XYZ file of C-alpha atoms in Angstrom:
399
model
C 52.791 89.543 81.569
C 55.216 87.260 83.347
C 58.500 85.690 82.292
C 58.501 82.133 83.757
C 61.531 80.882 85.568
C 62.431 77.353 86.488
C 63.627 76.565 89.985
C 67.084 74.855 90.099
C 66.707 71.127 89.952
C 63.180 71.162 88.647
C 62.372 68.368 86.187
C 59.806 70.447 84.587
C 61.985 72.742 82.599
C 61.541 73.907 78.915
C 63.066 70.535 77.907
C 60.136 68.583 79.167
C 56.802 70.594 78.525
C 54.466 67.756 79.410
C 50.681 67.898 78.740
C 47.789 67.625 81.095
C 44.390 68.685 81.983
C 43.642 71.115 84.919
C 40.899 73.101 86.492
C 41.546 76.135 88.538
C 39.062 74.807 91.125
C 38.132 71.308 91.867
C 34.750 71.677 89.993
C 35.687 74.275 87.541
C 35.975 73.943 83.750
C 38.845 71.719 82.513
C 41.365 72.822 80.094
C 44.690 71.558 78.654
C 47.972 72.750 80.047
C 51.662 72.387 80.348
C 53.898 72.773 83.383
C 57.040 74.899 83.661
C 58.759 74.629 87.055
C 55.838 75.068 89.740
C 53.495 76.816 87.218
C 50.768 75.378 85.254
C 50.366 77.120 81.863
C 47.039 77.110 80.056
C 47.800 76.091 76.413
C 44.995 77.837 74.639
C 45.905 81.221 76.196
C 49.535 80.831 75.839
C 49.494 79.671 72.125
C 46.582 81.765 70.877
C 48.972 84.393 69.280
C 50.965 81.853 67.125
C 48.624 78.864 66.758
C 45.364 78.957 64.845
C 44.099 75.721 66.350
C 44.966 76.614 70.018
C 41.374 77.018 71.086
C 40.053 73.989 69.309
C 42.855 71.662 70.535
C 43.251 73.064 74.092
C 40.225 74.965 75.281
C 38.835 71.579 76.167
C 38.510 69.005 78.795
C 40.880 66.287 77.110
C 43.900 66.145 74.987
C 42.346 63.846 72.389
C 41.787 66.122 69.493
C 45.348 67.477 69.658
C 46.687 63.902 69.967
C 44.762 62.868 66.782
C 46.258 65.695 64.955
C 49.506 63.513 64.442
C 53.193 63.637 64.770
C 53.928 66.816 62.569
C 51.373 68.806 64.638
C 53.022 67.553 67.797
C 56.402 68.768 66.679
C 55.070 72.111 65.601
C 53.245 72.823 68.846
C 56.290 71.757 70.810
C 58.355 74.281 68.871
C 55.914 77.004 69.458
C 55.267 76.137 73.034
C 59.102 76.186 73.658
C 59.232 79.812 72.280
C 56.236 80.798 74.308
C 57.318 79.700 77.787
C 60.601 81.480 77.230
C 58.792 84.708 76.469
C 56.387 87.019 78.478
C 52.927 85.111 79.025
C 49.725 86.621 80.028
C 49.063 86.297 83.735
C 45.665 84.681 83.245
C 47.377 81.778 81.673
C 49.457 80.940 84.815
C 48.466 78.994 87.771
C 50.416 77.690 90.883
C 50.804 74.082 90.321
C 49.931 73.350 94.021
C 46.615 75.273 93.665
C 44.971 73.495 90.643
C 43.251 70.269 90.320
C 44.662 67.865 87.821
C 42.446 65.360 85.827
C 42.717 62.345 83.447
C 44.768 63.989 80.509
C 42.666 62.320 77.850
C 39.710 60.014 77.297
C 41.186 56.559 77.487
C 39.966 54.533 74.543
C 41.292 51.165 75.134
C 43.821 49.521 77.382
C 46.395 46.562 77.082
C 48.950 45.595 79.760
C 52.109 43.845 78.968
C 54.779 41.731 80.797
C 57.873 43.022 79.344
C 60.483 42.762 82.186
C 62.503 39.595 82.132
C 63.368 40.086 85.799
C 59.612 40.315 86.783
C 58.644 37.434 84.683
C 61.390 35.401 85.844
C 60.809 36.208 89.567
C 56.933 35.329 89.314
C 57.905 32.161 87.339
C 60.139 31.103 90.216
C 57.405 31.967 92.732
C 54.636 30.209 90.964
C 56.501 27.295 89.312
C 59.524 26.516 91.693
C 59.927 22.990 90.242
C 60.345 24.169 86.658
C 63.958 24.697 85.475
C 63.178 27.651 83.226
C 60.962 30.349 85.095
C 60.044 31.866 81.721
C 57.105 30.322 79.723
C 58.311 29.057 76.246
C 56.683 31.933 74.420
C 57.924 34.767 76.575
C 61.062 35.679 74.507
C 59.353 35.328 71.119
C 56.533 37.912 71.787
C 55.426 40.617 74.178
C 53.016 38.775 76.334
C 50.015 40.951 77.399
C 46.454 40.933 78.478
C 43.359 43.187 77.614
C 42.363 45.372 80.382
C 39.531 47.592 81.436
C 39.863 51.081 80.308
C 36.894 52.378 82.313
C 38.641 51.858 85.762
C 41.763 53.917 84.838
C 41.937 56.824 87.242
C 44.310 59.766 87.691
C 46.717 60.095 90.657
C 44.946 61.166 93.832
C 41.866 58.948 93.296
C 41.792 56.520 96.207
C 41.428 52.720 95.456
C 38.700 50.628 97.110
C 39.890 47.186 98.062
C 38.322 44.750 95.643
C 36.177 41.792 96.592
C 36.043 38.522 94.525
C 36.625 34.834 94.703
C 39.726 33.259 96.092
C 40.895 30.013 97.215
C 43.872 29.425 99.363
C 45.903 26.293 99.715
C 43.911 25.381 102.969
C 40.529 26.215 101.531
C 38.359 23.198 100.634
C 36.392 25.455 98.205
C 36.632 29.036 97.057
C 35.314 31.762 99.200
C 34.179 35.317 98.561
C 35.301 38.461 100.132
C 37.858 41.289 100.147
C 41.322 40.636 98.699
C 43.841 39.816 101.366
C 46.880 40.223 98.953
C 46.450 43.587 97.541
C 49.460 44.648 95.360
C 50.836 47.289 93.144
C 52.770 47.105 89.874
C 55.105 50.034 89.118
C 55.015 50.495 85.271
C 55.215 53.041 82.426
C 52.161 53.671 80.289
C 52.280 54.800 76.586
C 49.350 56.766 74.984
C 48.610 56.363 71.356
C 48.115 59.644 69.499
C 47.036 58.306 66.007
C 45.758 54.827 65.647
C 45.583 52.417 62.667
C 42.814 51.182 60.462
C 41.517 47.699 61.260
C 43.393 45.228 59.096
C 46.452 47.376 58.697
C 49.216 46.734 61.404
C 51.550 49.487 62.518
C 55.211 48.410 61.488
C 57.709 48.616 64.307
C 59.671 51.282 62.692
C 56.788 53.553 62.307
C 55.568 53.017 65.991
C 57.129 56.315 67.067
C 54.933 58.358 64.714
C 51.958 56.924 66.589
C 53.193 57.270 70.321
C 52.079 60.605 71.688
C 53.731 60.321 75.169
C 54.269 58.408 78.442
C 52.891 58.389 82.004
C 53.694 56.504 85.202
C 51.356 53.603 85.653
C 50.209 51.624 88.692
C 48.515 48.496 87.863
C 46.793 47.571 91.169
C 46.694 43.826 91.632
C 44.614 41.466 93.842
C 47.012 38.442 93.898
C 44.682 36.044 95.504
C 41.796 36.800 93.212
C 44.229 36.726 90.315
C 45.764 33.395 91.367
C 42.358 31.617 91.552
C 40.930 32.969 88.261
C 43.964 33.469 85.787
C 44.084 29.809 84.338
C 43.304 29.380 81.553
C 42.542 32.720 80.043
C 44.772 35.082 82.219
C 44.056 38.088 84.564
C 40.558 39.511 84.886
C 38.862 40.681 88.120
C 42.266 40.707 89.929
C 43.311 43.686 87.784
C 40.345 45.295 86.300
C 39.072 46.961 89.488
C 41.607 50.010 89.161
C 44.753 51.196 87.357
C 46.269 54.631 88.342
C 48.169 56.997 85.985
C 50.112 60.202 86.669
C 48.331 63.501 85.279
C 51.191 64.780 83.320
C 51.955 63.169 79.767
C 55.741 63.389 78.957
C 55.998 63.703 75.215
C 58.061 61.187 73.412
C 60.118 63.987 72.027
C 61.089 65.102 75.504
C 62.340 61.488 75.986
C 64.709 61.331 73.078
C 67.737 61.723 75.401
C 66.485 58.921 77.544
C 66.610 56.178 74.776
C 68.980 53.526 75.327
C 69.407 49.923 73.933
C 67.458 47.101 75.312
C 69.583 44.700 77.256
C 69.648 42.132 74.495
C 67.055 40.068 72.705
C 67.977 36.429 72.206
C 66.566 34.628 70.187
C 66.332 37.223 67.435
C 62.570 38.302 67.162
C 60.418 37.441 64.195
C 60.475 39.833 61.234
C 57.552 42.039 62.388
C 59.147 42.569 65.745
C 62.781 42.960 64.579
C 64.439 46.456 64.989
C 67.895 47.379 63.850
C 68.438 48.918 67.168
C 65.621 48.140 69.687
C 65.391 50.777 72.305
C 64.006 51.329 75.706
C 64.076 54.271 77.956
C 66.505 55.203 80.832
C 63.522 55.977 83.265
C 64.244 55.608 87.021
C 61.171 54.856 89.069
C 60.729 55.146 92.803
C 58.282 53.413 94.896
C 57.092 54.780 98.201
C 55.045 52.763 100.800
C 53.571 55.147 103.490
C 56.159 57.665 102.577
C 59.133 55.220 102.926
C 61.128 54.509 99.824
C 61.132 50.773 99.209
C 62.194 50.223 95.553
C 63.861 51.859 92.624
C 62.785 49.912 89.534
C 65.000 50.715 86.258
C 62.910 50.936 83.001
C 66.260 50.640 81.286
C 66.210 46.986 82.043
C 62.925 46.145 80.208
C 63.394 43.335 77.546
C 60.705 44.537 74.925
C 60.525 48.035 73.443
C 57.539 50.130 73.515
C 57.619 50.144 69.668
C 57.615 46.351 69.633
C 54.665 46.268 72.071
C 52.575 48.596 69.747
C 53.543 46.670 66.629
C 52.649 43.305 68.279
C 49.266 44.755 69.398
C 48.357 45.550 65.854
C 49.958 42.715 63.786
C 46.727 40.715 63.824
C 44.905 43.529 62.297
C 43.534 44.960 65.523
C 42.784 48.741 65.344
C 44.022 51.282 67.782
C 42.642 54.765 68.442
C 43.556 58.034 69.904
C 43.767 57.742 73.523
C 44.610 54.050 73.632
C 46.949 53.206 76.335
C 49.342 50.251 76.656
C 51.350 49.632 79.876
C 54.695 47.888 80.195
C 54.082 45.666 82.932
C 55.896 45.622 86.205
C 59.400 47.291 86.029
C 61.823 45.161 87.922
C 65.744 44.985 87.843
C 68.122 42.250 89.147
C 68.335 43.445 92.696
C 65.790 43.086 95.484
C 65.471 46.852 95.978
C 64.757 47.153 92.207
C 61.521 45.100 92.182
C 58.463 46.791 91.194
C 55.663 44.798 92.761
C 55.306 43.654 96.438
C 54.730 40.228 95.609
C 58.439 40.160 94.350
C 59.755 42.463 97.020
C 58.430 40.119 99.756
C 58.810 36.905 97.772
C 55.108 35.943 97.800
C 54.823 37.290 101.417
C 57.554 34.843 102.758
C 60.151 37.611 103.210
C 58.594 40.817 104.777
C 60.046 44.125 104.566
C 60.020 46.737 107.337
C 57.737 49.695 106.570
C 57.356 52.164 109.269
C 59.085 49.719 111.809
C 56.482 46.952 110.968
C 56.875 43.789 108.924
C 54.824 44.129 105.850
C 53.850 41.940 102.943
C 50.833 43.243 101.128
C 48.652 46.468 101.369
C 46.327 46.971 104.309
C 43.555 49.612 104.349
C 44.942 53.013 104.829
C 48.242 52.543 103.199
C 49.368 55.047 100.769
C 51.489 54.177 97.676
C 53.351 56.986 95.562
C 55.327 56.133 92.404
C 57.551 58.772 90.877
C 59.826 58.656 87.794
C 62.457 60.754 86.059
C 64.762 60.450 82.955
C 67.798 62.211 81.591
C 67.203 65.383 79.760
C 69.375 67.683 77.641
C 72.594 68.902 79.362
C 72.379 66.775 82.428
C 68.867 67.957 83.403
C 66.150 65.523 84.518
C 62.799 65.028 83.014
C 60.216 64.612 85.792
C 56.972 62.714 85.211
C 55.600 63.830 88.431
C 53.869 61.201 90.550
C 50.842 58.742 90.842
C 49.676 58.290 94.347
C 46.634 56.810 96.081
C 45.331 55.457 99.371
C 43.670 52.148 99.846
C 40.066 52.314 101.217
C 38.276 49.525 102.903
C 36.250 47.136 100.768
C 32.543 48.065 100.127
C 29.423 45.926 100.376
């Protein structure tokens, strides 16, 4: 039996207790876990003495059954888990975090990506519509704009990304051409996992959204800007986005983020009734973007215009059903300063203003580039809540 200790400064203390799926060897059986400091804790073993459902919920390769158990079950498990990690634990439940393989934390059911940062939307409006006085489209402050993505290409951190091919048409091209994207980009975002969905035809009210939200992950919405620019009118992003999205392996519970709640910067005009909240909230999550090991941006999630609760309410207001494992992402997180922009198309102003990476002027991603996004939030007593990281290397196009 071992009593765990948390290294000073670790963002994986008892106030966090994220959920994930690990295997002790790369091809070994997958099981559900939490993390304390630098130790991965097998949940089925750790909670077996106190939780009758421990084996059914956690001796499995995905968190879906536990997520589907609902808000009260999540609260009960968090209470039991807090007690367990402060007590002696069986040695067979403990694994060094550096020695395990992490996997997708759940089976992703469906995926929607939003566009919830006013700074990001305004920057892209100025880039794409420089002659228009208002960079925001008329609907943007009335509803959380989003598109329906492809859940089958959501991968966990560490899975490398193959450069996508597709149609593109540059200003000098007489006709579209086909080939590898030459303007490959990232989008630093947060993703939110639905634990309990809603029946078709029965929307989730904005004030009940938190009972449906299981937790949050870091999300990288890889984007082929040249493919996207040619295809997106009139129906929006498709192949320029659907080739890959990456998430961090640890799901930070919404309960752990309670101390990170903060007001949205301000919503004007007042949203329609189904989106109206007495105190619309966002999260004080600080993101960091590294390009080949160099820190190039610090996007602040606290600057987001639309709340996660409003995004979920909007997703279902037409009667659309959600399911356990549904994921919706926030859209690129950007702040007012240049070094707070969460996409390279913004950071380099469409490629017109390169930044120095490793001593070279860079605009978009080249083969071999490695991107890492990290995130953290304030916890109890001044501690930090760490999300871990999502990282991947760009591989050459195939075919």
